[in-house]
mmCIF file of C-alpha atoms in Angstrom:
data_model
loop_
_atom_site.group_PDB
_atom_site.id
_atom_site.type_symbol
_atom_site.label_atom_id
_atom_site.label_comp_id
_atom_site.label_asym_id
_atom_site.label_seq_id
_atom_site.Cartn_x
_atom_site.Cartn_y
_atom_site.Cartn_z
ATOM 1 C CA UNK U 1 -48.646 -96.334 -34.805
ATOM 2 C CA UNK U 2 -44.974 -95.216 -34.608
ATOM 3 C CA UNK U 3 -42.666 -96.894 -36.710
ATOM 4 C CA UNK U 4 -40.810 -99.212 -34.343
ATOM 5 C CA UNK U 5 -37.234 -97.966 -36.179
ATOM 6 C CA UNK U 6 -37.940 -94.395 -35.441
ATOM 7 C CA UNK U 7 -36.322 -93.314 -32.541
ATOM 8 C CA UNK U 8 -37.952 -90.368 -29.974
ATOM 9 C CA UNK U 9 -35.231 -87.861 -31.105
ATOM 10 C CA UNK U 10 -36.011 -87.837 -34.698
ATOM 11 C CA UNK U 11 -39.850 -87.339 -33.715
ATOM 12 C CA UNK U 12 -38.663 -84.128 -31.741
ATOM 13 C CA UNK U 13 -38.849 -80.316 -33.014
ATOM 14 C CA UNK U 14 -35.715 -79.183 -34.456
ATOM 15 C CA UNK U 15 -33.791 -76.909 -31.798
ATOM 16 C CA UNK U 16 -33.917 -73.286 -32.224
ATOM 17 C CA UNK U 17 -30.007 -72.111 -33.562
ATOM 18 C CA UNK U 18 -27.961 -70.551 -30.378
ATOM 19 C CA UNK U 19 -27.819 -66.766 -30.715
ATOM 20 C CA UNK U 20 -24.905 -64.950 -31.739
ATOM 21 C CA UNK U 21 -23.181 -64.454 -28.292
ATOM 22 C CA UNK U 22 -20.403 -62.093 -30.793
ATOM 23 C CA UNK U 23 -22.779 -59.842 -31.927
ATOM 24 C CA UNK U 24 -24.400 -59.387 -28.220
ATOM 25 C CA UNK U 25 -20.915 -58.969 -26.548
ATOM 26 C CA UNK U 26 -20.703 -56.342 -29.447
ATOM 27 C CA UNK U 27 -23.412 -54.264 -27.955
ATOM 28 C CA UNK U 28 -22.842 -54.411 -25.131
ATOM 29 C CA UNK U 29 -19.460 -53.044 -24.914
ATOM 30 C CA UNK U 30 -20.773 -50.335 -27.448
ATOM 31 C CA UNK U 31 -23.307 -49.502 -24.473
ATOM 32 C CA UNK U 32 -20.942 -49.878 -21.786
ATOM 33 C CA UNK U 33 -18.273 -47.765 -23.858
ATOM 34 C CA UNK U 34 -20.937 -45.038 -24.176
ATOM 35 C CA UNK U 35 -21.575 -44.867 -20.580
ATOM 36 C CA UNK U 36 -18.049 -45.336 -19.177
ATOM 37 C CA UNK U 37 -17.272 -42.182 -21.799
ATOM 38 C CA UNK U 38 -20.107 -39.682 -20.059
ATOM 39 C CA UNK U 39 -19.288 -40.788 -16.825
ATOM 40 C CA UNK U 40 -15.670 -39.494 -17.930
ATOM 41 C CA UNK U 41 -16.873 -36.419 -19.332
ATOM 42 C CA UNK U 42 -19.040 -35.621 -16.374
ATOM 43 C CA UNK U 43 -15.717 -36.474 -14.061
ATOM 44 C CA UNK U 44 -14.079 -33.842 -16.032
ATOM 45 C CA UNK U 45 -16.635 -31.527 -15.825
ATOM 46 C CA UNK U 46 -16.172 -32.052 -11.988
ATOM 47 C CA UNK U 47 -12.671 -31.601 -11.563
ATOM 48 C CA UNK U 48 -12.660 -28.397 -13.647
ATOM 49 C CA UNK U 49 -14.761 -26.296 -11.784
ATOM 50 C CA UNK U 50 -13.437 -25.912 -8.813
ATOM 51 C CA UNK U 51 -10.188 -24.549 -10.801
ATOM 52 C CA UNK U 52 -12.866 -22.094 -12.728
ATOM 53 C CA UNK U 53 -14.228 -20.966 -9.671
ATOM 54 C CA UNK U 54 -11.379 -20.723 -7.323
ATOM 55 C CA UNK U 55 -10.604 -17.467 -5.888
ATOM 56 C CA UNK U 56 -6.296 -17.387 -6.519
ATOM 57 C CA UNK U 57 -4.263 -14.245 -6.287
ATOM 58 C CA UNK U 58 -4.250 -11.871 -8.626
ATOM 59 C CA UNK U 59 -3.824 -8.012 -8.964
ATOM 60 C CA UNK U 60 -7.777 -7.614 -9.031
ATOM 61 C CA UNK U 61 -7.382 -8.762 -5.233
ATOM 62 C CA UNK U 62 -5.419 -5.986 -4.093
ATOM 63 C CA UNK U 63 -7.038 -3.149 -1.943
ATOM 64 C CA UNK U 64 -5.160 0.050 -1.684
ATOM 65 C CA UNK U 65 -6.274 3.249 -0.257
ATOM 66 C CA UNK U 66 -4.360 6.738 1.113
ATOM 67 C CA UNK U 67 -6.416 8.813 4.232
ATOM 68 C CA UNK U 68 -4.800 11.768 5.338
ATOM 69 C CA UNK U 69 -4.060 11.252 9.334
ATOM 70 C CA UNK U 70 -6.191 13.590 11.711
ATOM 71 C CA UNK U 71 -5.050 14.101 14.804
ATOM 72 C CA UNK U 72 -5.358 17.193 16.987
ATOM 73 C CA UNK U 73 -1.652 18.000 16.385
ATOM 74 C CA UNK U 74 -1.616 20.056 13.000
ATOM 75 C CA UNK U 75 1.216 21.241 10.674
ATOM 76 C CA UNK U 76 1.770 24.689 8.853
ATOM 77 C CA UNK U 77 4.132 26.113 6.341
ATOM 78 C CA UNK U 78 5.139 29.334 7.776
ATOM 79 C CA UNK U 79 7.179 32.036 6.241
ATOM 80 C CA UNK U 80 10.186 33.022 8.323
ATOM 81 C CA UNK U 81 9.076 36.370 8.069
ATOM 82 C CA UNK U 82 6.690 35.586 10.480
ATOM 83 C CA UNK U 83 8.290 35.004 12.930
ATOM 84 C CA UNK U 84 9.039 38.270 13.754
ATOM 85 C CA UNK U 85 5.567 38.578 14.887
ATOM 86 C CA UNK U 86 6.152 37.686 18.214
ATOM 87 C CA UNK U 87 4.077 34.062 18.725
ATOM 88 C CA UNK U 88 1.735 33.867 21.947
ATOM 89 C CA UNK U 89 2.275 32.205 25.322
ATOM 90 C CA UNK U 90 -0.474 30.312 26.716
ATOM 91 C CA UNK U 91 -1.149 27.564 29.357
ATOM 92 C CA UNK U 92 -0.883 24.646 26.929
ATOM 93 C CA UNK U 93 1.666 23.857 23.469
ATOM 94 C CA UNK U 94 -1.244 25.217 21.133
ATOM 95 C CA UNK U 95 -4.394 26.225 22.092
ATOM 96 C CA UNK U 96 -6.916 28.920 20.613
ATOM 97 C CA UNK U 97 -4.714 31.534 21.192
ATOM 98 C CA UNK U 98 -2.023 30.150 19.002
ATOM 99 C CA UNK U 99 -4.132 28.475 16.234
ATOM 100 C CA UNK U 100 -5.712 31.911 15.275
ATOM 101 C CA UNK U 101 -1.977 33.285 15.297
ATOM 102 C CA UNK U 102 -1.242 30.810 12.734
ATOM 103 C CA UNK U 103 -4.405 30.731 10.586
ATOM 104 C CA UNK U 104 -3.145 34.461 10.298
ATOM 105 C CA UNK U 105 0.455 34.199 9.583
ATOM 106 C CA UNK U 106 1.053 30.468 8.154
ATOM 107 C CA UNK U 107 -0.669 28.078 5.794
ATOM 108 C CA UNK U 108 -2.055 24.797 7.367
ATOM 109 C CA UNK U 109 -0.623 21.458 5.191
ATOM 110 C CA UNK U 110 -1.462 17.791 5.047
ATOM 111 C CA UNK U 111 1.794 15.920 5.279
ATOM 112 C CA UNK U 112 1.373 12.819 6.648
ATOM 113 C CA UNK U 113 -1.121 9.778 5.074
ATOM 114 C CA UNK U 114 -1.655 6.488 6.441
ATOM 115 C CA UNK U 115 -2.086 3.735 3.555
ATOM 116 C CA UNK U 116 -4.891 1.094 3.856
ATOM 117 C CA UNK U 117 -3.677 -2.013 2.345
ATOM 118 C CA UNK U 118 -5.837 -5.321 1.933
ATOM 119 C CA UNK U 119 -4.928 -9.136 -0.265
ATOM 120 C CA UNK U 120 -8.611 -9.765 -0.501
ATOM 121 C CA UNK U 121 -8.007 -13.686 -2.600
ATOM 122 C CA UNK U 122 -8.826 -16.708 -0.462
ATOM 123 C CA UNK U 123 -5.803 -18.699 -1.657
ATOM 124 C CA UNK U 124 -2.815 -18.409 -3.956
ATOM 125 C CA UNK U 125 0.908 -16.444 -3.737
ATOM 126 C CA UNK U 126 1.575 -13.239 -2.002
ATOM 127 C CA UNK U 127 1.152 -9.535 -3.510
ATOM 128 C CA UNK U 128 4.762 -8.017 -3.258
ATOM 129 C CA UNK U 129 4.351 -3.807 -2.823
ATOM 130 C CA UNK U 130 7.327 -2.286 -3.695
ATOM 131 C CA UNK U 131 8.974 1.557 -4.637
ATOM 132 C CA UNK U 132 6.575 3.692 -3.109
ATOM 133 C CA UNK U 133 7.067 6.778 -5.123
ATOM 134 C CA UNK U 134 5.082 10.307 -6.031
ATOM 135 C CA UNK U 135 3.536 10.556 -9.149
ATOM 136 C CA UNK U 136 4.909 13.985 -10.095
ATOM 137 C CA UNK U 137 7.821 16.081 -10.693
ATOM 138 C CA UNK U 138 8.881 18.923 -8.102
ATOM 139 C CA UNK U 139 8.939 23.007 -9.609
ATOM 140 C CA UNK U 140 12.713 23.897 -10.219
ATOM 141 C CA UNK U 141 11.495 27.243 -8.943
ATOM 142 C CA UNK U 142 11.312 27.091 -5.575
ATOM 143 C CA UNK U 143 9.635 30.244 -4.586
ATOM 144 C CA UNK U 144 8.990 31.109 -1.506
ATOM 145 C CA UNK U 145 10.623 28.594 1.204
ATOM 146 C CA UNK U 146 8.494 28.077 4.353
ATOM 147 C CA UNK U 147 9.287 26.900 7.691
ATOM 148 C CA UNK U 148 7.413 23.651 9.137
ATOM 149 C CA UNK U 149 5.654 23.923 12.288
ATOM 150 C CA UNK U 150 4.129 21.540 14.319
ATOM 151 C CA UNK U 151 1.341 23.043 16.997
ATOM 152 C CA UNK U 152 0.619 20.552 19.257
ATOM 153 C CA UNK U 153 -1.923 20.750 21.841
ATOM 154 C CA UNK U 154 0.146 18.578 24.764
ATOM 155 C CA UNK U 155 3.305 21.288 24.468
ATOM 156 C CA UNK U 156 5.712 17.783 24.722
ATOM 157 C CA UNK U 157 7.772 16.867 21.956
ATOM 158 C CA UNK U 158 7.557 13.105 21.010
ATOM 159 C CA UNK U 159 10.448 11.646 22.042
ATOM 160 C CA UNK U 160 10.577 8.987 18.846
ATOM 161 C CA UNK U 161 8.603 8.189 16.028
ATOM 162 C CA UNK U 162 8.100 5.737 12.714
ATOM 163 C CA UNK U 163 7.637 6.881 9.691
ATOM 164 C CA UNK U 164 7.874 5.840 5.620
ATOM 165 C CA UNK U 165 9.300 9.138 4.485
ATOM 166 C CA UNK U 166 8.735 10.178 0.770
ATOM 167 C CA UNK U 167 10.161 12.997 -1.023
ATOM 168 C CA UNK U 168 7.143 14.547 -2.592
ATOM 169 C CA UNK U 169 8.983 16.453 -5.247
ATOM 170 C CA UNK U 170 11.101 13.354 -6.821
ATOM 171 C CA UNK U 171 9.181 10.794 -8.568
ATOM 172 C CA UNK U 172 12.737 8.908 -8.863
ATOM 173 C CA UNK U 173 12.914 8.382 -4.954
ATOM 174 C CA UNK U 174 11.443 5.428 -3.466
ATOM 175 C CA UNK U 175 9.974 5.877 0.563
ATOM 176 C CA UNK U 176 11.939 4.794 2.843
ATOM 177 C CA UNK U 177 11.453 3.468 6.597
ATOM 178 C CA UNK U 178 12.440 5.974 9.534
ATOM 179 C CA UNK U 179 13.128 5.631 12.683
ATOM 180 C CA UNK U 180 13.620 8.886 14.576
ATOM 181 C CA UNK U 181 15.155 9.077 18.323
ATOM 182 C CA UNK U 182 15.310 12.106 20.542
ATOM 183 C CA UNK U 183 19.345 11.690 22.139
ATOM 184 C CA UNK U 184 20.586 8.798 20.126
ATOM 185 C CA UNK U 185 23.541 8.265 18.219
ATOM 186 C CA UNK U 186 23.464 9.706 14.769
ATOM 187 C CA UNK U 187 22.912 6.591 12.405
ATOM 188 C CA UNK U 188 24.684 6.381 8.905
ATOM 189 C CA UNK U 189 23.390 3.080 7.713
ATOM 190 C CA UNK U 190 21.648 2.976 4.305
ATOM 191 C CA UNK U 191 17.921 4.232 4.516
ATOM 192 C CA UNK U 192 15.684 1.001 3.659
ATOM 193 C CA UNK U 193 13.128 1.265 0.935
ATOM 194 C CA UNK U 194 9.446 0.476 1.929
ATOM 195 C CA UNK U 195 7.803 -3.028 1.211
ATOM 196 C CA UNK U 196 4.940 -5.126 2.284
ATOM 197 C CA UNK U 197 3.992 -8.556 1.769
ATOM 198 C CA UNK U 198 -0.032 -9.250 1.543
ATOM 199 C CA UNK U 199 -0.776 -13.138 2.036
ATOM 200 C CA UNK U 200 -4.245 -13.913 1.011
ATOM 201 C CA UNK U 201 -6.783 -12.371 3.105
ATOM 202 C CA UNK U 202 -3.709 -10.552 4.984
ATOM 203 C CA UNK U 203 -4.038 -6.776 5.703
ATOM 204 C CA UNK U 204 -1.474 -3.682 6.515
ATOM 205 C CA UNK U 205 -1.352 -0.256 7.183
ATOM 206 C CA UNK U 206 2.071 1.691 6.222
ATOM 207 C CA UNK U 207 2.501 5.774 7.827
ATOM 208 C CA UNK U 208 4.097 7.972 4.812
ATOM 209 C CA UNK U 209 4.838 11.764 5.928
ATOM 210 C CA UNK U 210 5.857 13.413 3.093
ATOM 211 C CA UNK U 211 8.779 15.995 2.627
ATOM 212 C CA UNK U 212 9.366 18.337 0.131
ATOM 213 C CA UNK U 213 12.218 21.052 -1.060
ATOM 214 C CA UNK U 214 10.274 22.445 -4.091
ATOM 215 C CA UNK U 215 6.291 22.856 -4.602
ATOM 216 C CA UNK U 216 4.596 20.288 -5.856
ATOM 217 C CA UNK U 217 1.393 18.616 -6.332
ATOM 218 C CA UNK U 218 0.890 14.759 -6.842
ATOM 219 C CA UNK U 219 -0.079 12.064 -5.943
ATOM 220 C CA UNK U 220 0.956 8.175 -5.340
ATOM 221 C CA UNK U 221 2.157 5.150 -6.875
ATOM 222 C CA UNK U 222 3.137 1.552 -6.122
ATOM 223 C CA UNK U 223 4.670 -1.146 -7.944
ATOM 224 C CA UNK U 224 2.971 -4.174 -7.416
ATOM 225 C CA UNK U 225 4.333 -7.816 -8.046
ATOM 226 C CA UNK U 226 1.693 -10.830 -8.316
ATOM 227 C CA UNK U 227 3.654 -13.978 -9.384
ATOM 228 C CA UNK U 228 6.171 -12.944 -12.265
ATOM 229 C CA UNK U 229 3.976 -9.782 -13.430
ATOM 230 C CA UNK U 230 4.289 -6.304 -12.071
ATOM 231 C CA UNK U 231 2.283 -3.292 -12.501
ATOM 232 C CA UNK U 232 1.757 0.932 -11.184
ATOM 233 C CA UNK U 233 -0.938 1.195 -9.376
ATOM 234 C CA UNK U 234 -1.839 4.614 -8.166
ATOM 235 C CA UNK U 235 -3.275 4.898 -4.665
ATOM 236 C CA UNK U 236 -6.312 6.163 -3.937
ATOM 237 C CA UNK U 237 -6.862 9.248 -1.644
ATOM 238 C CA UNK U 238 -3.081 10.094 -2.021
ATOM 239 C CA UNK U 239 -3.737 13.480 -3.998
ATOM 240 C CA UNK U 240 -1.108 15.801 -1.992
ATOM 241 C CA UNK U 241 -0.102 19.469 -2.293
ATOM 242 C CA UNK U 242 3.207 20.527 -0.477
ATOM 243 C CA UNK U 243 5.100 24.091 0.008
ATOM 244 C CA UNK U 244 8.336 24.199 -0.510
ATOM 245 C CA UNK U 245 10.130 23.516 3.040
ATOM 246 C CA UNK U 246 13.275 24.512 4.734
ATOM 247 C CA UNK U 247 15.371 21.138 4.491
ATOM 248 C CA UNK U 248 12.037 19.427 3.255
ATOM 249 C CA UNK U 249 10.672 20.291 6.427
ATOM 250 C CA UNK U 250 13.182 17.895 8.378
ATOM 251 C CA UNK U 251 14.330 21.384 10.567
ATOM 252 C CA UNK U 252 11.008 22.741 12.205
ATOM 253 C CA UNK U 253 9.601 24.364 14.568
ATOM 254 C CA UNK U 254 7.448 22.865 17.418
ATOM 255 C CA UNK U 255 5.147 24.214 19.505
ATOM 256 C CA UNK U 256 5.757 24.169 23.666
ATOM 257 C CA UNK U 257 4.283 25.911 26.694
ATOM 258 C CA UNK U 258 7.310 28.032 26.688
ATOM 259 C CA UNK U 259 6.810 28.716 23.065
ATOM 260 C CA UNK U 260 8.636 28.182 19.753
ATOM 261 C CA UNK U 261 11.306 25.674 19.645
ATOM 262 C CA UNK U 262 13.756 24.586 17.305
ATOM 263 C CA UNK U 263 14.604 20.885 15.990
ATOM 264 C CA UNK U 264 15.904 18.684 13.087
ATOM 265 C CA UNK U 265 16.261 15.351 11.963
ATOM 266 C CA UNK U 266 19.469 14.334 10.971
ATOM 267 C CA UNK U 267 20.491 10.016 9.960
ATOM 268 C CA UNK U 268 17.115 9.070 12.800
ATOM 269 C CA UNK U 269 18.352 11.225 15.342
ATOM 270 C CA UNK U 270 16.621 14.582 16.741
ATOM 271 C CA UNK U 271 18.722 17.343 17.588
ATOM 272 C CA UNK U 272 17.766 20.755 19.306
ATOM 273 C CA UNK U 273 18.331 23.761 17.116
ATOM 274 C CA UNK U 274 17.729 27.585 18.001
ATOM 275 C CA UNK U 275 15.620 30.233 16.068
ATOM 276 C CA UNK U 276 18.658 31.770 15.044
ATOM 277 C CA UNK U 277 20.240 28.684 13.403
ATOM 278 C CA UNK U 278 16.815 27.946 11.843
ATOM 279 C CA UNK U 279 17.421 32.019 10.268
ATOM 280 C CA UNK U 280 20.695 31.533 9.063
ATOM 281 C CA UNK U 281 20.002 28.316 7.093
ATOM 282 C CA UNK U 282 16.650 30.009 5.414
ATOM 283 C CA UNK U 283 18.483 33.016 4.296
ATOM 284 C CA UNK U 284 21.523 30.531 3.032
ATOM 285 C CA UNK U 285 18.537 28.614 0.972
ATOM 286 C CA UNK U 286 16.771 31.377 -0.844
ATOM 287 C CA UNK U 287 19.823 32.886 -2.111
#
């Protein structure tokens, strides 16, 4: 029987003590803290790959290769003496005939080289290719001075042509671009040294015909600028061996179907010359 003075919340269990609610908070921002820190790590792991991995400019990306240029016009260093060995006539500019002449009385050579050049990076600054230079340094000595003649099978002299012209026998001298005209106006503006820009993925070719006063063998070099570095490279395929060369080789013969003719290149202009002139100035250069 219940006392009648006891009321029904005495005769009721004790309630259980609240939890901490400071100590769970606690935890939970410890937990929350841990995760909010490795999803900030893996974000950062994220971000930095792609700048790992990304493919920028850099002088690794450059491609650079010499050929020599084949064509069936060839070029040989003949000795003026030779000349007095009268050259054949034929039907065309040079033809069997004449090539047996000449594998007789002159040495072929290799002047001219076209240069394969390639910015292989996806993204990122240009390559800058600058001074275009030989690797070696000409023979004081010049020997024996030969004449340059061109034997060309179509007997027609080309009118114009490009070219980045490089003195083979000075390592100091940069190539520089030419523009040659048959009739025009002699030109006296500064010669303009060779460059190319590569972009990324961008590619180039550039035509170098060397000249040369002195033998020599070399090879070439470019300077090559990727942001605010430079470096040599040297170019691959570019091994060269030259004569030495009446006026480099810038007065020559060329081959026509009414034989031999005379011509020179003087400030991008081509003027006529005759096998006499062409005598006098070889005889003034070996002295």
């Amino acid at each position: 029987m219940l006392d009648p003075t006891q009321t029904v919340a005495d005769s009721a269990p004790p309630p259980k003590p609240p939890k901490d609610k400071g100590k769970f908070w606690t935890r939970t921002k410890v937990i929350l803290s841990g995760t909010l820190a490795f999803v900030g790590a893996v974000t950062g792991v994220i971000s930095i790959v792609p700048i790992l991995t990304r493919d920028a400019t850099n002088f690794s990306h450059l491609e650079i290769a010499a050929e020599p240029v084949a064509s069936d016009t060839t070029e040989w260093a003949i000795p003026i003496e030779a000349l007095d060995a009268e050259f054949p006539l034929g039907g065309v500019g040079c033809g069997p005939e004449q090539l047996e002449w000449l594998g007789t009385h002159a040495e072929p050579i290799q002047r001219s080289f076209m240069l394969n050049l390639r910015n292989s990076a996806r993204e990122g600054a240009m390559l800058a290719l600058t001074e275009f230079r030989s690797t070696t340094q000409g023979d004081e000595d010049r020997g024996a001075i030969r004449v340059r003649l061109v034997c060309a099978p179509s007997g027609v002299l080309p009118q114009s042509a490009y070219y980045a012209k490089l003195p083979a026998d000075d390592p100091s001298a940069e190539a520089v671009h030419v523009r040659v005209e048959a009739g025009a106006a002699p030109n006296s503006s500064p010669e303009i040294p060779v460059a190319f820009n590569l972009a990324p993925g961008e590619s180039g070719k550039v035509p170098i015909d060397l000249f040369s006063r002195n033998p020599v063998v070399g090879a070439m070099q470019v300077t090559v600028l990727s942001r605010d570095e430079a470096r040599t490279v040297e170019i691959a395929g570019s091994e060269f061996e030259m004569p030495a060369l009446l006026f480099g080789g810038e007065m020559f013969l060329f081959t026509t179907n009414e034989g031999l003719v005379c011509n020179r290149v003087e400030s991008g202009t081509l003027l006529p010359c005759t096998v006499d002139e062409l005598g006098h100035e070889w005889q003034a250069a070996a002295r």
